mmCIF file of C-alpha atoms and ligand atoms in Angstrom:
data_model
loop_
_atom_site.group_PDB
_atom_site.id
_atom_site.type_symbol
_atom_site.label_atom_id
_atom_site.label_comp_id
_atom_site.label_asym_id
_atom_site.label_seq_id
_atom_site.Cartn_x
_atom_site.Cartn_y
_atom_site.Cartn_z
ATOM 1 C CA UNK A 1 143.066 167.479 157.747
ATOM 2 C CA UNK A 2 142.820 170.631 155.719
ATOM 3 C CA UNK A 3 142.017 173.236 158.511
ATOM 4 C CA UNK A 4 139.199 176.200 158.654
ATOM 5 C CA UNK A 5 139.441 179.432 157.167
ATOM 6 C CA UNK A 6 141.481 180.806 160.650
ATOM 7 C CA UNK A 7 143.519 177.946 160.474
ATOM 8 C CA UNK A 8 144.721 179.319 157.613
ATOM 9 C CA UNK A 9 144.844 182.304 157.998
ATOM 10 C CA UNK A 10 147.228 181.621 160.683
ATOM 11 C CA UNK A 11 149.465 179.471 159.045
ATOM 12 C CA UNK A 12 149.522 182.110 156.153
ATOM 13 C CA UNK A 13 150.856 184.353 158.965
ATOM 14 C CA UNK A 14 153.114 182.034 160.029
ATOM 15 C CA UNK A 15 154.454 181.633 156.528
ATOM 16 C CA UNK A 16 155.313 185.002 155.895
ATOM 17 C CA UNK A 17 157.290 185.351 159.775
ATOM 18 C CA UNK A 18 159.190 181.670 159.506
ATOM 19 C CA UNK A 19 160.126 181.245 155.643
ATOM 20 C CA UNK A 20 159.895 184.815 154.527
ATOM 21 C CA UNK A 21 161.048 187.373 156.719
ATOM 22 C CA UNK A 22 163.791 185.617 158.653
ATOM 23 C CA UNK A 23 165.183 184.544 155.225
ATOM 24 C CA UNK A 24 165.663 187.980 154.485
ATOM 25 C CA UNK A 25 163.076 189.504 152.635
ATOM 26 C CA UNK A 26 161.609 193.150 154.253
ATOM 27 C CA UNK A 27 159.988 194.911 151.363
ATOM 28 C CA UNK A 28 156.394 195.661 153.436
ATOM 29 C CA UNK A 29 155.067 195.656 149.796
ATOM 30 C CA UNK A 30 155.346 192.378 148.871
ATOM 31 C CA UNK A 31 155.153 190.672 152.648
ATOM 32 C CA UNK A 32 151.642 192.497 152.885
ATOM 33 C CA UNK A 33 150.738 190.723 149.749
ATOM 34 C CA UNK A 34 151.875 187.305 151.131
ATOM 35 C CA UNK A 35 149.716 187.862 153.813
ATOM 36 C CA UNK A 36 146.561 188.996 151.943
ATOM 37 C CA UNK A 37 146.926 186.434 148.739
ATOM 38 C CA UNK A 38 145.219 182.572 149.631
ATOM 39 C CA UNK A 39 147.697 180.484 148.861
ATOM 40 C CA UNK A 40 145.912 177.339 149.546
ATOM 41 C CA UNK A 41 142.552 178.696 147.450
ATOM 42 C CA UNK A 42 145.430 178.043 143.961
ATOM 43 C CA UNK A 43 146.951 174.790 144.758
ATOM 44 C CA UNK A 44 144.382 172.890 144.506
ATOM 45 C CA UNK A 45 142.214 170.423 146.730
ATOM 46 C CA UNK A 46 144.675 167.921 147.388
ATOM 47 C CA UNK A 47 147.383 170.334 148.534
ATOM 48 C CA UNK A 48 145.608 172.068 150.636
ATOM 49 C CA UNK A 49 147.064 171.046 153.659
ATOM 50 C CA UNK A 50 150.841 171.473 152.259
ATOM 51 C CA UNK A 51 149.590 175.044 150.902
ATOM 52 C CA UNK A 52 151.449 177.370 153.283
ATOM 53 C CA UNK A 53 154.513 174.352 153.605
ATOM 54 C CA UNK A 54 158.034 175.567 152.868
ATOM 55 C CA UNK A 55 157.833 173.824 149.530
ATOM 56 C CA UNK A 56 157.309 174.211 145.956
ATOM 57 C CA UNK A 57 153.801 171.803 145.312
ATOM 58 C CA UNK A 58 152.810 169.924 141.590
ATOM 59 C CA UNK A 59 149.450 171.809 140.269
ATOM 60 C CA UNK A 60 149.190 169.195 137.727
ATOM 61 C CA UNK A 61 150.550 168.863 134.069
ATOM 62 C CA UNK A 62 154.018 168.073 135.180
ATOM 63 C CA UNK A 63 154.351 172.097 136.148
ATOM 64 C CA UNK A 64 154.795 172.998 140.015
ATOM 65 C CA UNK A 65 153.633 176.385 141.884
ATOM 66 C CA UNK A 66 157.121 177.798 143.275
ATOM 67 C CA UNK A 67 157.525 177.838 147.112
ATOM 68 C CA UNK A 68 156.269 180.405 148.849
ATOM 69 C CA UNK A 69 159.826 181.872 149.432
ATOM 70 C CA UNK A 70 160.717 181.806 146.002
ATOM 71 C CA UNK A 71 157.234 183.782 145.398
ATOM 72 C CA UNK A 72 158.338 186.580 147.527
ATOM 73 C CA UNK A 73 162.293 186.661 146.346
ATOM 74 C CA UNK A 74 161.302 187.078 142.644
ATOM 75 C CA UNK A 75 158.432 189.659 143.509
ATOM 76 C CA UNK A 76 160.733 192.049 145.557
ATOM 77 C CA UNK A 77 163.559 191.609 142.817
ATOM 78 C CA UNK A 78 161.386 193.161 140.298
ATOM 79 C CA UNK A 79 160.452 195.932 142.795
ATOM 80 C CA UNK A 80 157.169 197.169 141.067
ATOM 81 C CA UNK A 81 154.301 199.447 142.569
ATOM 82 C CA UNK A 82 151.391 200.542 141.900
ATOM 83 C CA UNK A 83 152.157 202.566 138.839
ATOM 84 C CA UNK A 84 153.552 199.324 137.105
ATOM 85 C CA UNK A 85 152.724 197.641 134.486
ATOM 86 C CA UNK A 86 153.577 193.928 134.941
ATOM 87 C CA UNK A 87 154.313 190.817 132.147
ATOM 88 C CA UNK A 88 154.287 187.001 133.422
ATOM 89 C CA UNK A 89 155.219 184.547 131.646
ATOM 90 C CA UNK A 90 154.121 181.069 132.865
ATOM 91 C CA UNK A 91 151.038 182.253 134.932
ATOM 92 C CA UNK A 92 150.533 178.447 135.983
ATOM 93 C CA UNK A 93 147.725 178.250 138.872
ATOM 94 C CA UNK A 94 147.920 182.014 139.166
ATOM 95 C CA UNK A 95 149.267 182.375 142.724
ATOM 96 C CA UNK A 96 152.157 185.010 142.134
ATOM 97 C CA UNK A 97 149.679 186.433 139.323
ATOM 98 C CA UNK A 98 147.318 187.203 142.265
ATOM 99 C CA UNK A 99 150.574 188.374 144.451
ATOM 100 C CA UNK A 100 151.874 190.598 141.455
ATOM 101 C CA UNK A 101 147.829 191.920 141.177
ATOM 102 C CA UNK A 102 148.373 193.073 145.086
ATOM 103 C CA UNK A 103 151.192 195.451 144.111
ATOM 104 C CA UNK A 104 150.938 196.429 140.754
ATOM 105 C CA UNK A 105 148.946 198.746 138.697
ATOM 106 C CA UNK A 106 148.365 196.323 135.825
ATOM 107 C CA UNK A 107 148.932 192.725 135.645
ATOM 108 C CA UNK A 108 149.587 190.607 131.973
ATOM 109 C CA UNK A 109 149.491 187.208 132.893
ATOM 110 C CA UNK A 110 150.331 184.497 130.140
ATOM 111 C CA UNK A 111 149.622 180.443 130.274
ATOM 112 C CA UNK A 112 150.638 178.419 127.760
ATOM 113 C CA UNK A 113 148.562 175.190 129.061
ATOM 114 C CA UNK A 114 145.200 175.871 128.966
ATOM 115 C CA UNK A 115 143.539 173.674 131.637
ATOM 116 C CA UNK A 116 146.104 175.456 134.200
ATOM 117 C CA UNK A 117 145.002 178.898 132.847
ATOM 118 C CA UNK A 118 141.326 178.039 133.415
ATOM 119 C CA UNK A 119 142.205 176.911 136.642
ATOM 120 C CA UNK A 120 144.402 180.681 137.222
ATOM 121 C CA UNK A 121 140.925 182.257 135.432
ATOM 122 C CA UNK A 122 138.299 180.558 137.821
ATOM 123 C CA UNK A 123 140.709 181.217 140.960
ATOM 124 C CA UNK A 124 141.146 185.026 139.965
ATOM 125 C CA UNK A 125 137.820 185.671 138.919
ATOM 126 C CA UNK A 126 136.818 183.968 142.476
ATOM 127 C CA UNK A 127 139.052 186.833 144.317
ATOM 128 C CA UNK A 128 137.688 189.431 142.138
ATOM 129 C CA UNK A 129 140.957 190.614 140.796
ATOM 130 C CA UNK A 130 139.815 193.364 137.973
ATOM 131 C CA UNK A 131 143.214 194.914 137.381
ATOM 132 C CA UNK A 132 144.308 191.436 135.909
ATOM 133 C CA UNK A 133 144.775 190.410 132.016
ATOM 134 C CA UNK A 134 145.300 186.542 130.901
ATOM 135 C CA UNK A 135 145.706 184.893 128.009
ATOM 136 C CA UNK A 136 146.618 181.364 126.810
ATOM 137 C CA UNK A 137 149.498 180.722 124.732
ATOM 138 C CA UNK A 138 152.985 181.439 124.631
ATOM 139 C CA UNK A 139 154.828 183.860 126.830
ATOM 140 C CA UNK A 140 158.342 183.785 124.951
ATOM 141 C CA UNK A 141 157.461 186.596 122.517
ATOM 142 C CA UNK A 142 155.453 188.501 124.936
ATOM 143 C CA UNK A 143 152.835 190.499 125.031
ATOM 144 C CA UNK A 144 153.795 193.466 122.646
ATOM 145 C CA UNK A 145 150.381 195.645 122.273
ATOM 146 C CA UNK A 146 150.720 196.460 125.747
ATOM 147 C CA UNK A 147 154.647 196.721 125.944
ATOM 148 C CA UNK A 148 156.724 198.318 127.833
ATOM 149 C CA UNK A 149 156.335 196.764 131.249
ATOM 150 C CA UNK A 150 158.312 197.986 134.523
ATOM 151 C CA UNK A 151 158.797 194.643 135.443
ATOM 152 C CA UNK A 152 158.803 191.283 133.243
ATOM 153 C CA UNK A 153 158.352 188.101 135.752
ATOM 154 C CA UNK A 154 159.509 184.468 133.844
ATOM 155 C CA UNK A 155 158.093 181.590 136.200
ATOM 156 C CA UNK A 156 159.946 179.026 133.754
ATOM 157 C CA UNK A 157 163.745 178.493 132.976
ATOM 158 C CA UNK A 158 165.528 179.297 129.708
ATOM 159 C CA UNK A 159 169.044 179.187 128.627
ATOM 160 C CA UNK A 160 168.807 183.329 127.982
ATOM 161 C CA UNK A 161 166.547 186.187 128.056
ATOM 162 C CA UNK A 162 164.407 185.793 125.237
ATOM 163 C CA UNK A 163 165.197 188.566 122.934
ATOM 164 C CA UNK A 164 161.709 189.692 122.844
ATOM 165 C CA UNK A 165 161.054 190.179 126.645
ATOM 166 C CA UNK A 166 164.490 192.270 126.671
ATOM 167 C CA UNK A 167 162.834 194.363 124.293
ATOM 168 C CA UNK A 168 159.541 194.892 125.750
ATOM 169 C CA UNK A 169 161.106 196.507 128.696
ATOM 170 C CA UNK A 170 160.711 199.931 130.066
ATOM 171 C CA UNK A 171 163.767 202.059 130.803
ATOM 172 C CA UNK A 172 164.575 201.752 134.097
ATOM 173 C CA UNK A 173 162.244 198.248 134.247
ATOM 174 C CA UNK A 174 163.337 195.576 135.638
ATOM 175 C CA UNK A 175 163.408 191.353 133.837
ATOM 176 C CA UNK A 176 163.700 188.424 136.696
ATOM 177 C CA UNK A 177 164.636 185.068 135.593
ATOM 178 C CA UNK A 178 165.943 181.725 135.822
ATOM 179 C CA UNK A 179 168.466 181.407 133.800
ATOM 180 C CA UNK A 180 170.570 177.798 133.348
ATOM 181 C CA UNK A 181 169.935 174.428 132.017
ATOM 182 C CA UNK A 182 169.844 172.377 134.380
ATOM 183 C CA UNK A 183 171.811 174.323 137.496
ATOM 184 C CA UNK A 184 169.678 177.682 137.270
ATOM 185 C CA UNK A 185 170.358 180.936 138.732
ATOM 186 C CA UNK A 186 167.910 183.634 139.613
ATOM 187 C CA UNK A 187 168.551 186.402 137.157
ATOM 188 C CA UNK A 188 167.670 189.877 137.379
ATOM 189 C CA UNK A 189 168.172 192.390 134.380
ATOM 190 C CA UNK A 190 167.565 195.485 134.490
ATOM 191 C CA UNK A 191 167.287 198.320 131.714
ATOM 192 C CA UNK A 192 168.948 201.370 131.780
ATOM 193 C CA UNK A 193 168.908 203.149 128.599
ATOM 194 C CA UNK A 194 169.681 200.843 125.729
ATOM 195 C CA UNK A 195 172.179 199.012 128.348
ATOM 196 C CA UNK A 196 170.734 195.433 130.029
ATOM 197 C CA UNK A 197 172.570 195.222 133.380
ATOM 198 C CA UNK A 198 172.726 191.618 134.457
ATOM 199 C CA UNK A 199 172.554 190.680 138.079
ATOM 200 C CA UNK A 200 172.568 187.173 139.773
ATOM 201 C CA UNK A 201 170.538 186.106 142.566
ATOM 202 C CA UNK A 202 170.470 182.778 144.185
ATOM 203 C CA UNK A 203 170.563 179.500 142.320
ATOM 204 C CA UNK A 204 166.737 178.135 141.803
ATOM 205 C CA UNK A 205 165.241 174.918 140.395
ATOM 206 C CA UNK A 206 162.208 175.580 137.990
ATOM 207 C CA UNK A 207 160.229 173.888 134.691
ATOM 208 C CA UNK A 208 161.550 174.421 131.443
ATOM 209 C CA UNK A 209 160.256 177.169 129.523
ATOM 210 C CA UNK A 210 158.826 175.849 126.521
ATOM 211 C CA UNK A 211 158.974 177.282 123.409
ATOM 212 C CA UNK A 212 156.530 175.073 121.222
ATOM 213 C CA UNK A 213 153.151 176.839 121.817
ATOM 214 C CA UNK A 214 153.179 179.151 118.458
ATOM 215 C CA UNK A 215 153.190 182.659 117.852
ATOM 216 C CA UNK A 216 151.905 185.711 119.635
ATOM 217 C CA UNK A 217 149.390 185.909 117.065
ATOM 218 C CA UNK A 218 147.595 182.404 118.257
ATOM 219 C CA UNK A 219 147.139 183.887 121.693
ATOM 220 C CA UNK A 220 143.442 184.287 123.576
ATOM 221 C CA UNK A 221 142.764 186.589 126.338
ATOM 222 C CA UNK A 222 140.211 184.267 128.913
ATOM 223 C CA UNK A 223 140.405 186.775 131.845
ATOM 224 C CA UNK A 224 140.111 190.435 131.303
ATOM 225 C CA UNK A 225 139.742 191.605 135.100
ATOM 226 C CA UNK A 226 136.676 190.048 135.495
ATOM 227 C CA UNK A 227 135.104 192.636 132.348
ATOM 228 C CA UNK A 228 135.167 191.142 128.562
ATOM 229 C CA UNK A 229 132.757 187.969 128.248
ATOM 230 C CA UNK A 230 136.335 186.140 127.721
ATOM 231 C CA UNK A 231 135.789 182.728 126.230
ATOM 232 C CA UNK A 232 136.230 179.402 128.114
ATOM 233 C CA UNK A 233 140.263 178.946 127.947
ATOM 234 C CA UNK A 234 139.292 175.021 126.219
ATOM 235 C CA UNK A 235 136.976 176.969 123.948
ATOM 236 C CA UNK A 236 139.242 179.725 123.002
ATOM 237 C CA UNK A 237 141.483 177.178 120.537
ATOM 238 C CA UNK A 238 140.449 175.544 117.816
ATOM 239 C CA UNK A 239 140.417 171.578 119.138
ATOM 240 C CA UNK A 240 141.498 168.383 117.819
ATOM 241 C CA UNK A 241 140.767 165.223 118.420
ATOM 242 C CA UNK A 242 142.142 162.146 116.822
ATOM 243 C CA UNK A 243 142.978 158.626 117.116
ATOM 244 C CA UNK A 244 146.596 157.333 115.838
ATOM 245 C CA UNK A 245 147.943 153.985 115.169
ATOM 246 C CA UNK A 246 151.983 153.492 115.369
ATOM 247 C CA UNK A 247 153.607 150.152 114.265
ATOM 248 C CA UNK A 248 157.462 149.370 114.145
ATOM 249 C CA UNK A 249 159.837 148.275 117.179
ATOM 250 C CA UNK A 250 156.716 150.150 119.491
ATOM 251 C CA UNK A 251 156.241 147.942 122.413
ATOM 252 C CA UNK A 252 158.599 147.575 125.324
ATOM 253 C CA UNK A 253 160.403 150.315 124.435
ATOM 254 C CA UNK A 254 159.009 152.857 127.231
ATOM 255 C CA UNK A 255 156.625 154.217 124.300
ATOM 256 C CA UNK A 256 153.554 154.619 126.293
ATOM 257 C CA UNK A 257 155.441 156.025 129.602
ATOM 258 C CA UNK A 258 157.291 158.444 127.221
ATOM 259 C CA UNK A 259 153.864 159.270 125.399
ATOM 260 C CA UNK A 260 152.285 159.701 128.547
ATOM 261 C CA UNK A 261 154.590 162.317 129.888
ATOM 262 C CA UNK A 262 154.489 163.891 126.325
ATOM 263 C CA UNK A 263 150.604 164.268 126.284
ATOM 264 C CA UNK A 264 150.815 165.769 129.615
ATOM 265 C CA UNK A 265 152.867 168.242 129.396
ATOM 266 C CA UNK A 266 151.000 169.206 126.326
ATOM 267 C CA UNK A 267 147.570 169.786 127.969
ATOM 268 C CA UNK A 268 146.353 166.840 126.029
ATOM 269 C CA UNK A 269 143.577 164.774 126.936
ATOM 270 C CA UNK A 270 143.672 160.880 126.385
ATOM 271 C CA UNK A 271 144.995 157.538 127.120
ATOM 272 C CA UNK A 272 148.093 155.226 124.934
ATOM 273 C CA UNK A 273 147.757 151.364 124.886
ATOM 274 C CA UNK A 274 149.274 148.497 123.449
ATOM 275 C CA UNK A 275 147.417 146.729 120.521
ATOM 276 C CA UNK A 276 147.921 142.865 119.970
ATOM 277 C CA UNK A 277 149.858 143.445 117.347
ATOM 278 C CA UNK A 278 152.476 144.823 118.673
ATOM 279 C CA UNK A 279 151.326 148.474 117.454
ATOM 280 C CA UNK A 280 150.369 151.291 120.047
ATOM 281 C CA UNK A 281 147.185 153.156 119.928
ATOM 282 C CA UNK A 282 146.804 156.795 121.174
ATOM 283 C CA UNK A 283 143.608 158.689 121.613
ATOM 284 C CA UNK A 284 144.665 162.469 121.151
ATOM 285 C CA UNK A 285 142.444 165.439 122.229
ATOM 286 C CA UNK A 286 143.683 169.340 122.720
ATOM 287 C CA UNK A 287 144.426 172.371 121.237
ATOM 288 C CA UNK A 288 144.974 171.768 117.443
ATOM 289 C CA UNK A 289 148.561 173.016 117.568
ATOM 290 C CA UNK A 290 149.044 170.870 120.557
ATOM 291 C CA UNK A 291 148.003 167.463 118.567
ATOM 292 C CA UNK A 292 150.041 168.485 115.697
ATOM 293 C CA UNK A 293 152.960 168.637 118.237
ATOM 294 C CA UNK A 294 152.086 165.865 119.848
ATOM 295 C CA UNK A 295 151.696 163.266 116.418
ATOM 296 C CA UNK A 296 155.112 164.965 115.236
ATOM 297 C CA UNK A 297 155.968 163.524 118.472
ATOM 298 C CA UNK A 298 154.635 160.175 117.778
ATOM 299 C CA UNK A 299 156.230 160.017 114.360
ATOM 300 C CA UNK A 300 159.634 159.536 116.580
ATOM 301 C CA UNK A 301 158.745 158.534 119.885
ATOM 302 C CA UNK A 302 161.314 157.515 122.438
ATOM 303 C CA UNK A 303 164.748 156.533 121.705
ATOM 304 C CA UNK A 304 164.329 153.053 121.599
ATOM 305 C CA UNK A 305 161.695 153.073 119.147
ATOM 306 C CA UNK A 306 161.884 152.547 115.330
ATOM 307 C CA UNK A 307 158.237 154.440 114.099
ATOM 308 C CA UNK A 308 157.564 152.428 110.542
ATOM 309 C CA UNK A 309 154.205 153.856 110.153
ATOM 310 C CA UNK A 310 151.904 156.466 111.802
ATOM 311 C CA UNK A 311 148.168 156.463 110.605
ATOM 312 C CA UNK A 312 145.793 159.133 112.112
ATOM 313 C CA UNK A 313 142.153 159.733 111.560
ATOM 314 C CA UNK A 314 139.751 162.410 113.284
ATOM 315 C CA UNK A 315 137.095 161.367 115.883
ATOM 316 C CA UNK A 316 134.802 163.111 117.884
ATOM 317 C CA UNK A 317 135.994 165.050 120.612
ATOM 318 C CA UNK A 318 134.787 163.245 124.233
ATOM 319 C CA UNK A 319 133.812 165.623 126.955
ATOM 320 C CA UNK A 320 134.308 162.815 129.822
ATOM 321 C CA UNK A 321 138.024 162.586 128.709
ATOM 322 C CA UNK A 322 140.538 163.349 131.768
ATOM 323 C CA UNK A 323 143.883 163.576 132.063
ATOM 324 C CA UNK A 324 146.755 160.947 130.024
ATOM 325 C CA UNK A 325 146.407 157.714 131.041
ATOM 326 C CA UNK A 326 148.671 154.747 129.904
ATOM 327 C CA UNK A 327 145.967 151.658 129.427
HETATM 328 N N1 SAH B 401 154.090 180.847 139.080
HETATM 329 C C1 SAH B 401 153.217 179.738 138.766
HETATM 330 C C2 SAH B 401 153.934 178.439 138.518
HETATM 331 C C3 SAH B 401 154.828 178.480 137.380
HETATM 332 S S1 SAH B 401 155.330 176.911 136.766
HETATM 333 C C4 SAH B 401 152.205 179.531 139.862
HETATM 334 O O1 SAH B 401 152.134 180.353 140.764
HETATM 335 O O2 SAH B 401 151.473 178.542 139.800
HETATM 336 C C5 SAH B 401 155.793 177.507 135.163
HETATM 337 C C6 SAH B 401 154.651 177.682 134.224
HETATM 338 O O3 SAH B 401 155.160 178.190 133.008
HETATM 339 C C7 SAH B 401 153.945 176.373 133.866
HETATM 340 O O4 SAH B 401 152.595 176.468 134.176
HETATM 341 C C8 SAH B 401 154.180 176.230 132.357
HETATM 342 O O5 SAH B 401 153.084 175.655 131.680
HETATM 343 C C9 SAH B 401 154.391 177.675 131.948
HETATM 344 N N2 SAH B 401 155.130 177.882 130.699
HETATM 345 C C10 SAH B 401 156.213 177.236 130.236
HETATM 346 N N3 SAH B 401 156.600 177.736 129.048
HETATM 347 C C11 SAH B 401 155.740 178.741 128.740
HETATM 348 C C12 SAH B 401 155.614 179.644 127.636
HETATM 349 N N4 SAH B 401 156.437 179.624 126.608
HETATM 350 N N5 SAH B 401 154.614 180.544 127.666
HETATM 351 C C13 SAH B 401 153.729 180.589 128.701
HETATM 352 N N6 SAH B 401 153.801 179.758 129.762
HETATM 353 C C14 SAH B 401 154.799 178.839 129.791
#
């Protein structure tokens, strides 16, 4: 049962009241936003009916969209308005880039996995946000032409500000957070002058933020508020696709699981199987940089494993590929 459009609007109401405000939260701002943004419209069909739960949800990839309280907490942290200028970095399905878009002047949204930011693109461009920017790539280094930003929003954990973000902040702008590896803790930093006060919130469980996806320079816009003729986010990197052949100690050494959860989280496309001869076989399609990551990857592979030999060749790329199936 997913419920009508009432239905959820309700249960968006509902939201806000039970998780929201009696946890604490009062900024009108950002509980007018919670109200207004459609939660369940990002999460995707199968969550629909766990879209206004009191839950973080999986959006695919091995990434999650934050609970809806955690949503609200970092947005009033970074206390922005409407003559803000706002970074994210990890954009995901683009729920809290839609929440940030309520409040704030100007929204920079960055994705480093591209079939999530197509996803954040499609839902966006469905709502008709126009004073929203995103691009695919990596969110570490920022986004530097369009620096400083009165508030900097990091929707992935790292053991410290990245030095890069710290710069790109306004005076008097605010940074929020996780900080921790493993235990994390809801950060907020705020610039005053050339000092960064630190501040800590409430301990928080999120993804890793990953450093891997290249320089600032290897970024593409795919969303420019609904304006620029932005290119398809799977079109806007160059793509490779190849097929790669591992031998050594390969097999029953959780080399397919572990390449599985590796191609994943890399946006790959693809499937890993065993051959008869005790060698593995991966089909590898993505981003360029991505299958270069992934075959440096391979090269290793999980602890177990002792890699003799990797041999790759280019194939054509396949259209009807989904998803990173073990066969
Ligand atoms: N707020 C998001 C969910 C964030 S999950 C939502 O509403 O859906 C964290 C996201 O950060 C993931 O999608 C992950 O792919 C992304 N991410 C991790 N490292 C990144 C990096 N270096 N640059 C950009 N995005 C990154």
């Amino acid at each position: 049962m997913t419920g009508d459009a009432s239905d959820l609007a309700v249960r968006r109401l509902r939201m806000v009241e039970e998780q929201i405000v009696r946890r604490g939260v009062r900024d009108e701002n950002v509980l007018a936003a919670m109200r207004s943004v459609p939660r369940h419209l990002f999460v995707g069909e199968a969550a629909v009916a766990d879209a206004y739960a009191d839950t973080p949800l999986p959006i695919g990839f091995g990434q999650t969209i934050s609970q809806p309280y955690m949503v609200a907490l970092m947005t009033a942290l970074l206390a922005v308005d409407v003559r803000s200028r706002v970074l994210e970095v990890g954009a995901g399905c683009g729920y809290q880039t839609a929440v940030l878009a309520e409040m704030a002047g100007e929204v920079y949204a960055i994705e480093r996995l591209a079939p999530l930011a197509e996803r954040a693109r499609a839902t966006l461009a469905r709502l008709g946000y126009a004073n929203v920017r995103l691009a695919v790539g990596d969110g570490v280094a920022g986004w530097r032409d369009e620096a400083p930003f009165q508030g900097i929003l990091v929707a992935a954990a790292a053991a410290e500000v990245p030095p890069e973000l710290r710069a790109q902040l306004a005076d008097g702008g605010r940074l929020v957070i996780p900080l921790g590896r493993g235990e994390q803790v809801l950060t907020v930093v705020e610039r005053v002058g050339d000092r960064f006060e630190e501040r800590r919130d409430t301990r928080c469980r999120f993804v890793p933020l990953v450093r891997d996806a290249g320089p600032e320079e290897r970024r593409r816009v795919v969303y420019d508020g609904g304006r620029a003729e932005a290119p398809h986010p799977e079109e806007a990197f160059e793509v490779r696709s190849v097929e790669a052949q591992v031998s050594g100690v390969v097999q029953g050494v959780y080399y397919r699981a572990s390449a599985r959860r590796e191609g994943a989280a890399r946006g790959l496309r693809g499937w890993v199987r065993n051959e008869a001869d005790g060698s593995v076989r991966l089909r590898l399609q993505g981003e360029a940089a991505a299958v270069d990551a992934m075959l440096d990857w391979c090269r290793v592979g999980p602890p177990a494993a002792k890699v003799s030999r990797l041999t790759v060749r280019d194939v054509p790329a396949d259209d009807t590929l989904r998803g990173f199936e073990v066969r």
